[in-house]
Amino acid sequence: ETGVTQTPRHLVMGMTNKKSLKCEQHLGHNAMYWYKQSAKKPLELMFVYNFKEQTENNSVPSRFSPECPNSSHLFLHLHTLQPEDSALYLCASSQPSGSTDTQYFGPGTRLTVL
Amino acid sequence: QKEVEQNSGPLSVPEGAIASLNCTYSDRGSQSFFWYRQYSGKSPELIMFIYSNGDKEDGRFTAQLNKASQYVSLLIRDSQPSDSATYLCAVNANTGGFKTIFGAGTRLFVKA
């Protein structure tokens, strides 16, 4: 596989469920990201990992818990979510270099919280 | 709060025309600027980036940057119906962190 992959592509869960989103990048990048994209709102950066270490936590509620076991894999563990958490969750990776930090996005997980 | 502002549109242009997409940003320390295209139901993909004042051309696309005015734009020449998408402007301060700030995007519709 190439690029950035995400599973599952669609997820419907109740507010009491626990689920996990998975992301894998095959680009040899050092940095990985979770973004939330809601309708008509900017992409919201949630978490950043660089060389497996978390460098950003953008005031995300604790019901979202990231895990980065290595530079190629990133998880987002979900528990007791709210309906307003329904959105497209995008994983991205990058290899910051000089003046550029191009983000390469996965296809996203469309999450619906009932 | 560092922000990136875009007109949400939709911007409608006829096929073959020039589409002009605009973006302003609030952080004067921003150093690199990106345009991403996002088709409906798909994830964003990079069109081009720019970090020096002036114009940068790539095929039918031209990015323009004016740091003094905190303004970046994307011109699409000879617009095609396949260019119909949402265009996201993104800005990075490049100060050693990994925080790219995205605008909400401008919807472009190219009429055949």
Short mmCIF file of C-alpha atoms in Angstrom, two decimals:
data_model
loop_
_atom_site.label_atom_id
_atom_site.label_comp_id
_atom_site.label_asym_id
_atom_site.label_seq_id
_atom_site.Cartn_x
_atom_site.Cartn_y
_atom_site.Cartn_z
CA GLU A 1 0.00 0.00 0.00
CA THR A 2 1.08 3.56 -0.56
CA GLY A 3 0.39 6.91 1.05
CA VAL A 4 -1.71 7.25 4.16
CA THR A 5 -4.42 4.72 4.96
CA GLN A 6 -7.18 4.93 7.55
CA THR A 7 -9.61 2.38 8.95
CA PRO A 8 -12.49 2.17 9.31
CA ARG A 9 -13.78 4.51 6.60
CA HIS A 10 -17.17 4.85 8.29
CA LEU A 11 -18.11 4.38 11.92
CA VAL A 12 -21.41 4.70 13.74
CA MET A 13 -21.28 4.48 17.50
CA GLY A 14 -23.41 5.15 20.52
CA MET A 15 -22.37 7.55 23.24
CA THR A 16 -21.39 4.71 25.59
CA ASN A 17 -19.29 2.78 23.09
CA LYS A 18 -15.52 2.55 22.89
CA LYS A 19 -13.91 2.41 19.47
CA SER A 20 -10.55 3.15 17.87
CA LEU A 21 -9.51 4.76 14.61
CA LYS A 22 -6.34 3.56 12.93
CA CYS A 23 -3.95 5.36 10.63
CA GLU A 24 -0.88 4.04 8.86
CA GLN A 25 1.55 5.97 6.67
CA HIS A 26 3.86 4.35 4.13
CA LEU A 27 5.81 7.52 3.26
CA GLY A 28 8.64 7.31 5.74
CA HIS A 29 7.53 10.51 7.44
CA ASN A 30 8.38 11.43 11.01
CA ALA A 31 5.31 13.47 11.92
CA MET A 32 1.70 12.30 12.13
CA TYR A 33 -1.45 14.27 12.85
CA TRP A 34 -5.12 13.90 13.72
CA TYR A 35 -7.53 16.53 12.38
CA LYS A 36 -11.27 16.94 12.82
CA GLN A 37 -13.30 18.32 9.92
CA SER A 38 -16.85 19.47 10.61
CA ALA A 39 -19.21 20.93 8.02
CA LYS A 40 -18.37 24.53 7.07
CA LYS A 41 -15.60 24.79 9.67
CA PRO A 42 -11.83 24.83 9.20
CA LEU A 43 -9.83 21.71 9.71
CA GLU A 44 -9.13 21.51 13.43
CA LEU A 45 -5.76 20.16 14.48
CA MET A 46 -6.21 17.74 17.37
CA PHE A 47 -2.88 16.04 18.00
CA VAL A 48 0.62 16.01 16.55
CA TYR A 49 3.28 13.37 17.00
CA ASN A 50 6.88 13.74 15.91
CA PHE A 51 9.11 10.68 16.18
CA LYS A 52 6.38 9.03 18.31
CA GLU A 53 6.40 11.90 20.81
CA GLN A 54 3.32 14.07 21.21
CA THR A 55 4.17 17.68 20.43
CA GLU A 56 0.69 19.20 20.25
CA ASN A 57 -2.54 18.61 22.09
CA ASN A 58 -4.89 21.28 20.89
CA SER A 59 -7.15 21.40 23.97
CA VAL A 60 -8.90 18.21 22.90
CA PRO A 61 -11.37 16.65 25.37
CA SER A 62 -10.10 13.60 27.19
CA ARG A 63 -12.74 11.41 25.53
CA PHE A 64 -10.28 11.43 22.59
CA SER A 65 -7.08 9.57 23.42
CA PRO A 66 -4.26 9.28 20.85
CA GLU A 67 -1.62 6.59 20.69
CA CYS A 68 1.48 6.50 18.49
CA PRO A 69 3.40 3.24 18.93
CA ASN A 70 5.86 4.07 16.12
CA SER A 71 6.41 6.65 13.38
CA SER A 72 4.19 4.75 10.93
CA HIS A 73 1.10 4.11 13.04
CA LEU A 74 -1.32 6.40 14.82
CA PHE A 75 -4.49 5.55 16.71
CA LEU A 76 -7.33 7.62 18.07
CA HIS A 77 -9.22 5.90 20.89
CA LEU A 78 -12.78 7.09 21.39
CA HIS A 79 -15.00 6.70 24.45
CA THR A 80 -18.19 8.31 25.75
CA LEU A 81 -18.41 10.61 22.74
CA GLN A 82 -21.10 13.23 22.20
CA PRO A 83 -23.26 13.77 19.10
CA GLU A 84 -21.33 16.97 18.35
CA ASP A 85 -18.22 14.81 17.88
CA SER A 86 -19.73 13.51 14.63
CA ALA A 87 -17.34 14.63 11.88
CA LEU A 88 -14.73 13.50 9.40
CA TYR A 89 -11.52 12.54 11.19
CA LEU A 90 -8.46 12.91 9.03
CA CYS A 91 -5.02 11.52 9.65
CA ALA A 92 -2.03 13.15 7.98
CA SER A 93 1.71 12.74 7.90
CA SER A 94 4.55 15.03 6.93
CA GLN A 95 8.30 15.30 6.76
CA PRO A 96 9.06 18.91 7.76
CA SER A 97 11.98 20.22 5.75
CA GLY A 98 13.29 23.77 5.55
CA SER A 99 10.44 26.11 4.75
CA THR A 100 7.88 23.46 3.90
CA ASP A 101 5.72 21.06 5.84
CA THR A 102 3.35 19.51 3.33
CA GLN A 103 0.60 17.44 4.87
CA TYR A 104 -0.36 14.17 3.19
CA PHE A 105 -3.85 13.14 4.19
CA GLY A 106 -5.52 9.79 4.52
CA PRO A 107 -9.06 9.24 3.18
CA GLY A 108 -10.61 9.93 6.57
CA THR A 109 -13.06 8.18 8.88
CA ARG A 110 -16.63 9.48 8.77
CA LEU A 111 -17.81 9.22 12.38
CA THR A 112 -21.42 9.42 13.45
CA VAL A 113 -22.25 9.47 17.15
CA LEU A 114 -25.85 8.62 17.97
CA GLN B 1 -5.93 33.23 18.09
CA LYS B 2 -4.09 32.68 14.83
CA GLU B 3 -6.55 32.63 11.95
CA VAL B 4 -6.77 31.99 8.27
CA GLU B 5 -9.75 33.57 6.53
CA GLN B 6 -11.32 32.59 3.24
CA ASN B 7 -14.56 33.52 1.51
CA SER B 8 -16.73 30.41 1.76
CA GLY B 9 -18.26 30.95 -1.67
CA PRO B 10 -19.52 29.30 -3.71
CA LEU B 11 -17.47 30.99 -6.39
CA SER B 12 -18.97 30.23 -9.78
CA VAL B 13 -16.99 30.73 -13.01
CA PRO B 14 -17.62 29.60 -16.58
CA GLU B 15 -15.42 26.98 -18.16
CA GLY B 16 -12.25 28.51 -19.59
CA ALA B 17 -12.31 31.53 -17.28
CA ILE B 18 -9.80 32.45 -14.57
CA ALA B 19 -10.85 31.55 -11.03
CA SER B 20 -9.34 33.71 -8.29
CA LEU B 21 -9.30 32.41 -4.73
CA ASN B 22 -8.19 34.60 -1.86
CA CYS B 23 -6.92 34.07 1.67
CA THR B 24 -5.76 36.31 4.50
CA TYR B 25 -3.90 35.29 7.63
CA SER B 26 -3.35 36.92 10.99
CA ASP B 27 0.06 35.64 12.11
CA ARG B 28 2.83 37.87 10.74
CA GLY B 29 5.35 35.16 11.64
CA SER B 30 3.87 32.78 9.07
CA GLN B 31 6.48 31.54 6.67
CA SER B 32 4.97 28.90 4.40
CA PHE B 33 1.64 28.88 2.64
CA PHE B 34 -0.24 26.06 1.01
CA TRP B 35 -3.23 25.52 -1.22
CA TYR B 36 -5.06 22.21 -0.94
CA ARG B 37 -7.94 20.99 -3.07
CA GLN B 38 -10.69 18.85 -1.53
CA TYR B 39 -13.28 17.13 -3.68
CA SER B 40 -16.60 16.30 -2.04
CA GLY B 41 -16.25 13.21 0.11
CA LYS B 42 -12.48 13.10 -0.33
CA SER B 43 -9.50 14.23 1.70
CA PRO B 44 -7.44 17.33 0.95
CA GLU B 45 -4.58 17.08 -1.54
CA LEU B 46 -1.79 19.58 -2.04
CA ILE B 47 -1.89 21.77 -5.14
CA MET B 48 1.11 23.94 -4.38
CA PHE B 49 2.99 25.81 -1.69
CA ILE B 50 4.76 29.17 -1.66
CA TYR B 51 7.05 30.86 0.85
CA SER B 52 8.52 33.84 -1.02
CA ASN B 53 6.74 37.05 -1.91
CA GLY B 54 5.57 37.16 -5.50
CA ASP B 55 4.13 34.62 -7.88
CA LYS B 56 4.74 30.92 -8.27
CA GLU B 57 3.36 29.12 -11.31
CA ASP B 58 2.66 25.42 -11.79
CA GLY B 59 0.74 24.56 -14.94
CA ARG B 60 -2.66 26.26 -14.83
CA PHE B 61 -2.17 27.27 -11.20
CA THR B 62 -0.48 30.41 -9.89
CA ALA B 63 -0.01 31.16 -6.22
CA GLN B 64 0.58 34.76 -5.20
CA LEU B 65 1.98 35.85 -1.84
CA ASN B 66 2.12 39.30 -0.30
CA LYS B 67 3.50 39.07 3.23
CA ALA B 68 3.18 42.80 3.87
CA SER B 69 -0.56 42.57 3.27
CA GLN B 70 -0.79 39.08 4.84
CA TYR B 71 -2.51 37.88 1.71
CA VAL B 72 -2.16 34.80 -0.43
CA SER B 73 -4.16 33.90 -3.50
CA LEU B 74 -4.57 31.10 -6.02
CA LEU B 75 -5.37 31.71 -9.67
CA ILE B 76 -6.67 28.90 -11.83
CA ARG B 77 -6.41 29.62 -15.55
CA ASP B 78 -8.58 27.92 -18.16
CA SER B 79 -10.88 26.58 -15.42
CA GLN B 80 -12.35 23.15 -16.07
CA PRO B 81 -15.44 21.49 -14.55
CA SER B 82 -13.00 19.03 -12.92
CA ASP B 83 -11.62 21.98 -10.92
CA SER B 84 -14.93 22.18 -9.06
CA ALA B 85 -13.97 21.50 -5.44
CA THR B 86 -13.29 23.22 -2.14
CA TYR B 87 -9.93 24.98 -1.97
CA LEU B 88 -8.25 25.18 1.42
CA CYS B 89 -5.65 27.77 2.27
CA ALA B 90 -3.16 26.70 4.95
CA VAL B 91 -0.45 28.59 6.77
CA ASN B 92 2.51 27.38 8.80
CA ALA B 93 4.63 29.49 11.13
CA ASN B 94 7.59 27.15 10.66
CA THR B 95 9.04 28.00 14.04
CA GLY B 96 10.01 24.44 14.88
CA GLY B 97 6.48 23.39 15.72
CA PHE B 98 4.19 21.33 13.54
CA LYS B 99 1.11 23.47 13.56
CA THR B 100 -0.50 24.24 10.22
CA ILE B 101 -3.58 26.45 10.40
CA PHE B 102 -6.26 25.84 7.78
CA GLY B 103 -8.95 28.14 6.46
CA ALA B 104 -12.52 26.90 6.14
CA GLY B 105 -12.17 26.72 2.36
CA THR B 106 -13.76 28.30 -0.69
CA ARG B 107 -16.15 26.24 -2.80
CA LEU B 108 -15.45 26.65 -6.51
CA PHE B 109 -17.97 25.67 -9.16
CA VAL B 110 -16.90 25.69 -12.81
CA LYS B 111 -19.87 25.71 -15.19
CA ALA B 112 -19.54 23.75 -18.43
#
